[in-house]
Short mmCIF file of C-alpha atoms and ligand atoms in Angstrom, two decimals:
data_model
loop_
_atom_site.label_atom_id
_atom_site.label_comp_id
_atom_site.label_asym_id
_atom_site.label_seq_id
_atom_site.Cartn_x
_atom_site.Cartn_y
_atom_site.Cartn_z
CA UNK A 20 65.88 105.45 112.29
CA UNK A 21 66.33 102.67 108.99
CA UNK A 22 67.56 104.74 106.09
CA UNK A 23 65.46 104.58 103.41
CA UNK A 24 68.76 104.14 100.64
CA UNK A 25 71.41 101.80 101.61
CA UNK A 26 75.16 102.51 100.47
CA UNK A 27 76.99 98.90 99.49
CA UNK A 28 80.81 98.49 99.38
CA UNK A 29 81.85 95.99 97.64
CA UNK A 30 84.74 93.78 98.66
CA UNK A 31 84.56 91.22 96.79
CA UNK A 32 88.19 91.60 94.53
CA UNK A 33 89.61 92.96 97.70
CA UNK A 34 89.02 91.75 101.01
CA UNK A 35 87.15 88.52 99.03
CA UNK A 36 89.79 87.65 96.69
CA UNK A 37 92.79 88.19 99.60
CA UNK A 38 91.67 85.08 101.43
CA UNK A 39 90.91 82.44 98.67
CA UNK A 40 93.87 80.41 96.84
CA UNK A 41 95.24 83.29 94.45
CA UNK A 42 93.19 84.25 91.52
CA UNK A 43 94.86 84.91 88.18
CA UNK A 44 94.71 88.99 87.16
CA UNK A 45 92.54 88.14 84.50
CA UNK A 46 89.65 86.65 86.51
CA UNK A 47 90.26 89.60 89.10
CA UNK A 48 89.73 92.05 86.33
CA UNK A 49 86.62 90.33 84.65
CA UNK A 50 85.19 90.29 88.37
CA UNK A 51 85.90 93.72 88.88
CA UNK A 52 84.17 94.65 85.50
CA UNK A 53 81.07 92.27 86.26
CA UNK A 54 80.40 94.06 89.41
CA UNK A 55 80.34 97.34 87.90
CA UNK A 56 77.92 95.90 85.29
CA UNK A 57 75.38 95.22 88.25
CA UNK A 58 75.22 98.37 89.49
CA UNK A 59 77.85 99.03 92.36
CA UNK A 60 78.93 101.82 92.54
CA UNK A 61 81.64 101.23 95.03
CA UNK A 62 84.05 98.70 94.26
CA UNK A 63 87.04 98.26 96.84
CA UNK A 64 89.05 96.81 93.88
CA UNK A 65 92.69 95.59 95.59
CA UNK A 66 95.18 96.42 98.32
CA UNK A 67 98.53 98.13 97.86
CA UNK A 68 100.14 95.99 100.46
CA UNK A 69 103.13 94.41 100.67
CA UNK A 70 103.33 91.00 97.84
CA UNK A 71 104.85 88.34 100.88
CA UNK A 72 102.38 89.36 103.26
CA UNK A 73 99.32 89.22 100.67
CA UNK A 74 100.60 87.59 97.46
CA UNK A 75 96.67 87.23 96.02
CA UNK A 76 96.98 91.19 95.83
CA UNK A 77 99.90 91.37 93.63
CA UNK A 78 100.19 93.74 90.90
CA UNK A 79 97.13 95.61 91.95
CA UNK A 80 98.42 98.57 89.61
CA UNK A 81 98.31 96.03 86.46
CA UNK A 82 94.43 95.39 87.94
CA UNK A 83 92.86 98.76 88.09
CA UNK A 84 95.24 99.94 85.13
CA UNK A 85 93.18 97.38 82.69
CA UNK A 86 89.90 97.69 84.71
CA UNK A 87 86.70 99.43 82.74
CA UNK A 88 86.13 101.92 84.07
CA UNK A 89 82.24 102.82 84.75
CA UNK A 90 80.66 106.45 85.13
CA UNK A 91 80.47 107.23 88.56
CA UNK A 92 81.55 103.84 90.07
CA UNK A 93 84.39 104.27 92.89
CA UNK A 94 87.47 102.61 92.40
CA UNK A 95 89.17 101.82 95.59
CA UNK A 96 92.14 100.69 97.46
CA UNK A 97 93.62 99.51 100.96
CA UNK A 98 96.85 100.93 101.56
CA UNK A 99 98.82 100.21 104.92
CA UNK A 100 101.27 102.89 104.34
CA UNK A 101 102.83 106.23 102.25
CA UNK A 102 103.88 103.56 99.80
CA UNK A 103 100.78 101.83 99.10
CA UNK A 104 99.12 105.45 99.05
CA UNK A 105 101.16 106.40 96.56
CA UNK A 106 101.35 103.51 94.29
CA UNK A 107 97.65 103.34 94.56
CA UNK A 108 97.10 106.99 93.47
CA UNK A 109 99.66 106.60 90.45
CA UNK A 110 97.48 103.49 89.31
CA UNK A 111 94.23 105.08 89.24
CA UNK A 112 92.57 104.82 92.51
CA UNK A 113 89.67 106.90 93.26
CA UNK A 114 89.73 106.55 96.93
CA UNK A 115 91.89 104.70 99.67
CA UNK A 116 91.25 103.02 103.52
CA UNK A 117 93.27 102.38 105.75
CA UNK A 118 93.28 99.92 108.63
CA UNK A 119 93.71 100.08 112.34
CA UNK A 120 92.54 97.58 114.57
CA UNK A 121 90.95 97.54 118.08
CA UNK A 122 92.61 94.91 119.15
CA UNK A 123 96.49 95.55 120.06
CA UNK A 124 97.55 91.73 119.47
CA UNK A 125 95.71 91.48 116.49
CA UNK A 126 97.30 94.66 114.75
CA UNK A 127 100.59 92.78 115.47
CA UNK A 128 99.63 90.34 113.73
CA UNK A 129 98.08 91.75 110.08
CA UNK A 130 100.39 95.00 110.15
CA UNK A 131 103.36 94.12 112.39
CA UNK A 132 102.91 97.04 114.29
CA UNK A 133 101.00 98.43 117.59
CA UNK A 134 97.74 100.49 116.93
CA UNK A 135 98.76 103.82 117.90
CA UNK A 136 102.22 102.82 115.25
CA UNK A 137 99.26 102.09 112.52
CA UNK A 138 97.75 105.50 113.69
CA UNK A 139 101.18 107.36 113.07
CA UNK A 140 101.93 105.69 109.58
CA UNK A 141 98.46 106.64 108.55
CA UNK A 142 99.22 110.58 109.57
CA UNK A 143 101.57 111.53 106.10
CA UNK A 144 98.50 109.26 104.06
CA UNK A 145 95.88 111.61 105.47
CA UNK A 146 98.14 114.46 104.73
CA UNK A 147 98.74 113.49 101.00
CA UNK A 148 95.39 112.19 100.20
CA UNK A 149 94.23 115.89 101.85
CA UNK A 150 96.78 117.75 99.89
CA UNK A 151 95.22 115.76 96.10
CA UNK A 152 91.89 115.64 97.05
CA UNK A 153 91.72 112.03 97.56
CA UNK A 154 89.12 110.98 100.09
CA UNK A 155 90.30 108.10 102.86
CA UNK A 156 88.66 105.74 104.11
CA UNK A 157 89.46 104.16 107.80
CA UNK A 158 88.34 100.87 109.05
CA UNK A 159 88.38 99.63 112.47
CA UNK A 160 89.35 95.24 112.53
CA UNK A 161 88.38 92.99 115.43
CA UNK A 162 85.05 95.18 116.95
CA UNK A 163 82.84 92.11 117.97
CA UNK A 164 85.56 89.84 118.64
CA UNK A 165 89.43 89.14 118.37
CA UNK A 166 91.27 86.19 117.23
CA UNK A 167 93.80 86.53 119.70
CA UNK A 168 92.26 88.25 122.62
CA UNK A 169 88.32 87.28 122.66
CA UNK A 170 86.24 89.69 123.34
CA UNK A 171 86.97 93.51 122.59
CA UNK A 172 85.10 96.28 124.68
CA UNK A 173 82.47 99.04 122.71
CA UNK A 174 84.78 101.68 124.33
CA UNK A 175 88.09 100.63 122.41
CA UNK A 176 85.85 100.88 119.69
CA UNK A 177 84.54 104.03 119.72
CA UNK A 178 88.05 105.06 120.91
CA UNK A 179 90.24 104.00 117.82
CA UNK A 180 87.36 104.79 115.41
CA UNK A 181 86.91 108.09 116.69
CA UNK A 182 90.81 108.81 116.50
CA UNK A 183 90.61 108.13 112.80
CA UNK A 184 87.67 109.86 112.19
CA UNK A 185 89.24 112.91 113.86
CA UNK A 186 92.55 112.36 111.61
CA UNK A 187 90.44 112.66 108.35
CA UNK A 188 88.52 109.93 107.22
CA UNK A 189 85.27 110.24 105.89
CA UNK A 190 83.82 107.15 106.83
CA UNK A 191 84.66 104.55 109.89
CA UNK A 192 83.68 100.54 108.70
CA UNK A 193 83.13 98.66 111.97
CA UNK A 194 84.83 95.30 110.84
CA UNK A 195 83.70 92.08 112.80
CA UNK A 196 86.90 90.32 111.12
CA UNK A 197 85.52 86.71 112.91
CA UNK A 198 81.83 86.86 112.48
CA UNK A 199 81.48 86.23 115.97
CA UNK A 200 79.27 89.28 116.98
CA UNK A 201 75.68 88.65 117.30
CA UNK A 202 72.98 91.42 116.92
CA UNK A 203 72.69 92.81 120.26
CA UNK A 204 76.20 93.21 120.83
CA UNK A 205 76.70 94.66 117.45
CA UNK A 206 74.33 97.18 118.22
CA UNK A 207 75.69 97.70 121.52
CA UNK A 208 79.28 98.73 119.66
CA UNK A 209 77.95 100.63 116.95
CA UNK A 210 76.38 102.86 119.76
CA UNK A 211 79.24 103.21 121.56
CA UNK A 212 80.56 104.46 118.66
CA UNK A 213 78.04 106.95 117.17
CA UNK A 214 78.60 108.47 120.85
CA UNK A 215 82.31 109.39 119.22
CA UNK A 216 81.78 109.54 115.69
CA UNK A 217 78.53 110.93 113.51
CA UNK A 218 76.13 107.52 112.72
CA UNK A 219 76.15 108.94 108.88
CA UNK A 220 79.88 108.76 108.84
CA UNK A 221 79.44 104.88 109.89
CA UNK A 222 80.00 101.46 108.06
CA UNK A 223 78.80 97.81 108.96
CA UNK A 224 81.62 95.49 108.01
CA UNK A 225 80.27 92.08 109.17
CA UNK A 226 81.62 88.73 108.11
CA UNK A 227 79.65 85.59 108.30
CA UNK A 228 81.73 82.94 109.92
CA UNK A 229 78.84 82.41 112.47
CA UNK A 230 75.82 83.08 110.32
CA UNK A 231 74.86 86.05 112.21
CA UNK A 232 75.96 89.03 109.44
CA UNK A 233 72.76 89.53 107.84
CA UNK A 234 70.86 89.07 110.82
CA UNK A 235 73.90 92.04 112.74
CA UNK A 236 73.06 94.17 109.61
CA UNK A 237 69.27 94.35 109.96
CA UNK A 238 69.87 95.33 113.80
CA UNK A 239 71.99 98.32 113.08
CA UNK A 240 70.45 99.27 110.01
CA UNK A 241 67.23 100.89 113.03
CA UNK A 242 69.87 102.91 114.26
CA UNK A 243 70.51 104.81 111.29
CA UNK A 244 73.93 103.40 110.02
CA UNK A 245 73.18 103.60 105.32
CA UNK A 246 76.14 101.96 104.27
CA UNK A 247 77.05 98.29 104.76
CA UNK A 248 80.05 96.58 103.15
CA UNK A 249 79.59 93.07 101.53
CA UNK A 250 81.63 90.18 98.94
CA UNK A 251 79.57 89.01 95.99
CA UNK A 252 79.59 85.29 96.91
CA UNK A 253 80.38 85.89 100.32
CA UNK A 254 84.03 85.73 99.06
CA UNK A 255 86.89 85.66 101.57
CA UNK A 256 88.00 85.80 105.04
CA UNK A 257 91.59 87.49 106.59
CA UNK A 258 94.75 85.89 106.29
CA UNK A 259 95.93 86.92 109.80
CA UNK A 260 92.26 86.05 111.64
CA UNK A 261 92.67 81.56 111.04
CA UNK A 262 89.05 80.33 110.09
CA UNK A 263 87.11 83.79 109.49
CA UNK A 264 84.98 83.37 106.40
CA UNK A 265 84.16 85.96 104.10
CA UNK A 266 82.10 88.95 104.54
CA UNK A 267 78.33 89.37 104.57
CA UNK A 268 76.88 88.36 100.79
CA UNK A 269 76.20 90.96 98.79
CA UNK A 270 73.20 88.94 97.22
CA UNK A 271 72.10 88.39 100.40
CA UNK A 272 71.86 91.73 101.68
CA UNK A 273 70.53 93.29 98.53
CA UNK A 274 67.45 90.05 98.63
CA UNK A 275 67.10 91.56 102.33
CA UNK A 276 67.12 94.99 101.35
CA UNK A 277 64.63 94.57 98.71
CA UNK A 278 62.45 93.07 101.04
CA UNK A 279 62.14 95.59 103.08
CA UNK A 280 61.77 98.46 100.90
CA UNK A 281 64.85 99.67 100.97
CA UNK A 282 66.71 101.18 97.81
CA UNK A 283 70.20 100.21 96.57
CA UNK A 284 70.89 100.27 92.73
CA UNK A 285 71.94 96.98 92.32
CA UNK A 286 70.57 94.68 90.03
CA UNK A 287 70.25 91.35 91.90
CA UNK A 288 70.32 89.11 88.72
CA UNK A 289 73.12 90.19 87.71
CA UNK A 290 74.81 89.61 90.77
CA UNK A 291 73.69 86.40 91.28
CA UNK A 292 75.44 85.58 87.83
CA UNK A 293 78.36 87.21 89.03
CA UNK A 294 78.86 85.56 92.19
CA UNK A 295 77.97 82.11 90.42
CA UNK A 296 81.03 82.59 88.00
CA UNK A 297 83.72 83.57 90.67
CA UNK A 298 82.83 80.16 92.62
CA UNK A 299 83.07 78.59 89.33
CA UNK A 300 86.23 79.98 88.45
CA UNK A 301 87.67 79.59 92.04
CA UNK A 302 86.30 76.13 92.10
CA UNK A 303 84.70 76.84 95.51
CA UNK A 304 80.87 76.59 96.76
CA UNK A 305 78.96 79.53 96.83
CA UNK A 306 79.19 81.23 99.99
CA UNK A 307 75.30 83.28 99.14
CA UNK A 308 72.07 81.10 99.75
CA UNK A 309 70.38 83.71 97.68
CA UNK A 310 73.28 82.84 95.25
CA UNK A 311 72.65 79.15 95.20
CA UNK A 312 68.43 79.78 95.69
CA UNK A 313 68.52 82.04 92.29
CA UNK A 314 70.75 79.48 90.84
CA UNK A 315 68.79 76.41 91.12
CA UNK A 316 65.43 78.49 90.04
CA UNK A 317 66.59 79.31 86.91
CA UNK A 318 68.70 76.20 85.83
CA UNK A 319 72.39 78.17 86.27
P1 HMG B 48 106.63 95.09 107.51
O1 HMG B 48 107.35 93.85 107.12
O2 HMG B 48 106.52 95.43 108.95
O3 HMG B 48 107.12 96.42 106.76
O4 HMG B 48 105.18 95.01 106.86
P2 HMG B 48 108.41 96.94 106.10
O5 HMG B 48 108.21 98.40 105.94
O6 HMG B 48 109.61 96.42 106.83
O7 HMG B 48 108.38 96.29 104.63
C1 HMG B 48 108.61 94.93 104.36
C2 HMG B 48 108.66 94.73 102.85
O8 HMG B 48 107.38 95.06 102.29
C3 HMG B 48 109.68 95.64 102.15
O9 HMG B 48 110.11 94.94 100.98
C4 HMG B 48 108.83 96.81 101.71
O10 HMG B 48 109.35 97.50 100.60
C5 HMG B 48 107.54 96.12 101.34
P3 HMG B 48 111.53 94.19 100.97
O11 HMG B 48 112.54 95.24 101.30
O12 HMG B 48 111.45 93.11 102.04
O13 HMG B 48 111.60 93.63 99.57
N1 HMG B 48 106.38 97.01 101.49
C6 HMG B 48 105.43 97.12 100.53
N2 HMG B 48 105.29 96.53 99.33
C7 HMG B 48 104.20 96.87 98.61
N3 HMG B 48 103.25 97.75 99.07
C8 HMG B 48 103.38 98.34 100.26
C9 HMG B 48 104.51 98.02 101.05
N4 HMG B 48 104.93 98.43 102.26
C10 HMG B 48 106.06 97.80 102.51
N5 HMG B 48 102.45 99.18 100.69
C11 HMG B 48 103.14 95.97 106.05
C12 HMG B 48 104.23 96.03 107.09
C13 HMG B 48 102.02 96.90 106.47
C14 HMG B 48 103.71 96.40 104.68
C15 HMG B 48 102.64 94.51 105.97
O14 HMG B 48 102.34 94.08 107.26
C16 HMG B 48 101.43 94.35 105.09
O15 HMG B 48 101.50 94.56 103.89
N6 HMG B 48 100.30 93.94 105.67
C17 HMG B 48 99.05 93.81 104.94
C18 HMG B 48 98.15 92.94 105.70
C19 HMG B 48 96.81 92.88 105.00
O16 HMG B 48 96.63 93.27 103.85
N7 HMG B 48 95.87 92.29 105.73
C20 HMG B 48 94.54 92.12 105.26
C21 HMG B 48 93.78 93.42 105.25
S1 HMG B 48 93.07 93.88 106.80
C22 HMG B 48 91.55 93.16 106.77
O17 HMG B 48 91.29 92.37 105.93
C23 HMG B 48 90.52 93.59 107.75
C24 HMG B 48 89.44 94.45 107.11
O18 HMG B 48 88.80 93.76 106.06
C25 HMG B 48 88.41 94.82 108.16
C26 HMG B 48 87.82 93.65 108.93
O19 HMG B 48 87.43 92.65 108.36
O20 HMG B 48 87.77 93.79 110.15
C27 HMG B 48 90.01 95.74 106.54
MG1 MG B 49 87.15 92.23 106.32
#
């Protein structure tokens, strides 16, 4: 059944910012602030990863240690292994994800290792993050689609997001890293998965290379699944998945949401000047037709 509150992550400085030509730490941090200013309340803010595999998320602990800080906003982090856990926690995050894939070349070739090797690095993270209180995050790359392999099957899935769930994280985002999934076969996965893992405990991580992520959202939002990640501007892509665009807009889903009723604490003007200034500042288009619609109303 639709939720009647919808839970956006944010992913704009982080899985947004990883895939454009680098931004400088100032226009990160102003972008970080901005967001909290519209009313997210979770911001994945950077990625502890290593600097030669991801240079645009350098000095992440500079980032979040000159951030403002907003009441009740989550702070957030990707962190491939103990080290990025740790250096994340000493800068201030409030939460971390990790990342496995369901697709075994495609793990190769972001983390350099197999999926069940991502699975083991992840086991001292959950440990720590248990052991300080920190709450993990665990998303699962490549569910509608692979780069490298074409399609993946619902029952990988279900079987590497239910293997994380079981190892500790609170939440599971199903990412279509491609954008190649279309509705029915996104709702096809995500029920394959809520066979393994609670629907509340479930994330829609959609990116739009094909078009089809608002359109994948609106389908699983009728099962049940209340929290849907999104990149103000529909920033970004994946540096190891060649020609994926960014993720689902967060403009556009929170015009779509609004249409139908649906509550989400954002305030969509604000966000619309938001994503209009990162383009800017990027020097790139805007990747939100509500973006650009809003835009040209009001003379921005
Ligand atoms: P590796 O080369 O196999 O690992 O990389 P290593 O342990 O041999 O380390 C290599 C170097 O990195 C060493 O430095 C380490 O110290 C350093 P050197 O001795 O050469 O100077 N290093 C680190 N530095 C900073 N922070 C760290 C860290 N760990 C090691 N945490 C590794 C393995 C995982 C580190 C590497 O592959 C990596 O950083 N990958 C990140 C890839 C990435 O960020 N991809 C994008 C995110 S995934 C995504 O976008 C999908 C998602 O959005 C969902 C979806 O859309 O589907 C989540
Ligand atoms: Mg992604």
């Amino acid at each position: 059944m639709r939720p009647q509150r919808v839970q956006i992550v944010e992913m704009g400085p982080r899985d947004g910012l990883q895939n454009e030509p680098k931004a400088s730490l100032e226009d990160r941090i102003a972008l970080v602030n901005a967001l909290g200013d519209s009313g997210l309340n979770h911001i994945e803010t950077g990625s502890f990863v290593s600097p030669k595999w991801v240079p645009q998320m350098a000095d992440a602990d500079q980032l979040f240690a000159r951030i403002q800080r907003h009441d009740g906003v989550v702070y957030s982090a990707l962190t491939p292994n103990l080290k990025g856990f740790e250096a994340a926690i000493a800068a201030g995050a409030d939460q971390v994800a990790v990342f496995a894939s369901a697709s075994e070349s495609f793990s190769q070739k972001n983390i350099n290792c197999s999926i069940i090797e991502s699975i083991e690095r992840f086991v001292p993270i959950m440990t720590a993050a248990r052991e300080r209180g920190i709450k993990v995050r665990g998303y699962v790359s490549c569910t509608l689609g692979c780069p490298y392999e074409g399609a993946i099957a619902p029952a990988k899935v279900a079987e590497v997001a239910k293997v994380l769930f079981e190892s500790g994280c609170y939440e599971i985002s199903l990412g279509d890293t491609i954008g190649t999934g279309t509705p029915d076969k996104a709702v096809a996965m995500v029920e394959a998965v809520a066979a393994q893992v609670p629907i509340g405990a479930l994330a829609l991580h959609f990116h739009d290379t094909y078009g089809q992520a608002l359109a994948n959202v609106a389908a699983c939002l009728e099962l049940g699944v209340a929290t849907v990640d999104s990149a103000v501007a529909g920033l970004g892509g994946c540096p190891y998945a060649t020609g994926a665009s960014g993720n689902l807009a967060t403009e556009d889903l929170v015009y779509m949401l609004n249409g139908m009723g649906l509550s989400h604490g954002v305030d969509l003007d604000k966000l619309v000047q938001v994503g209009n200034h990162i383009s800017q500042r990027l020097g790139r288009s805007n990747g939100s037709k509500v973006g650009l619609a809003l835009a040209n109303r009001s003379g921005q």
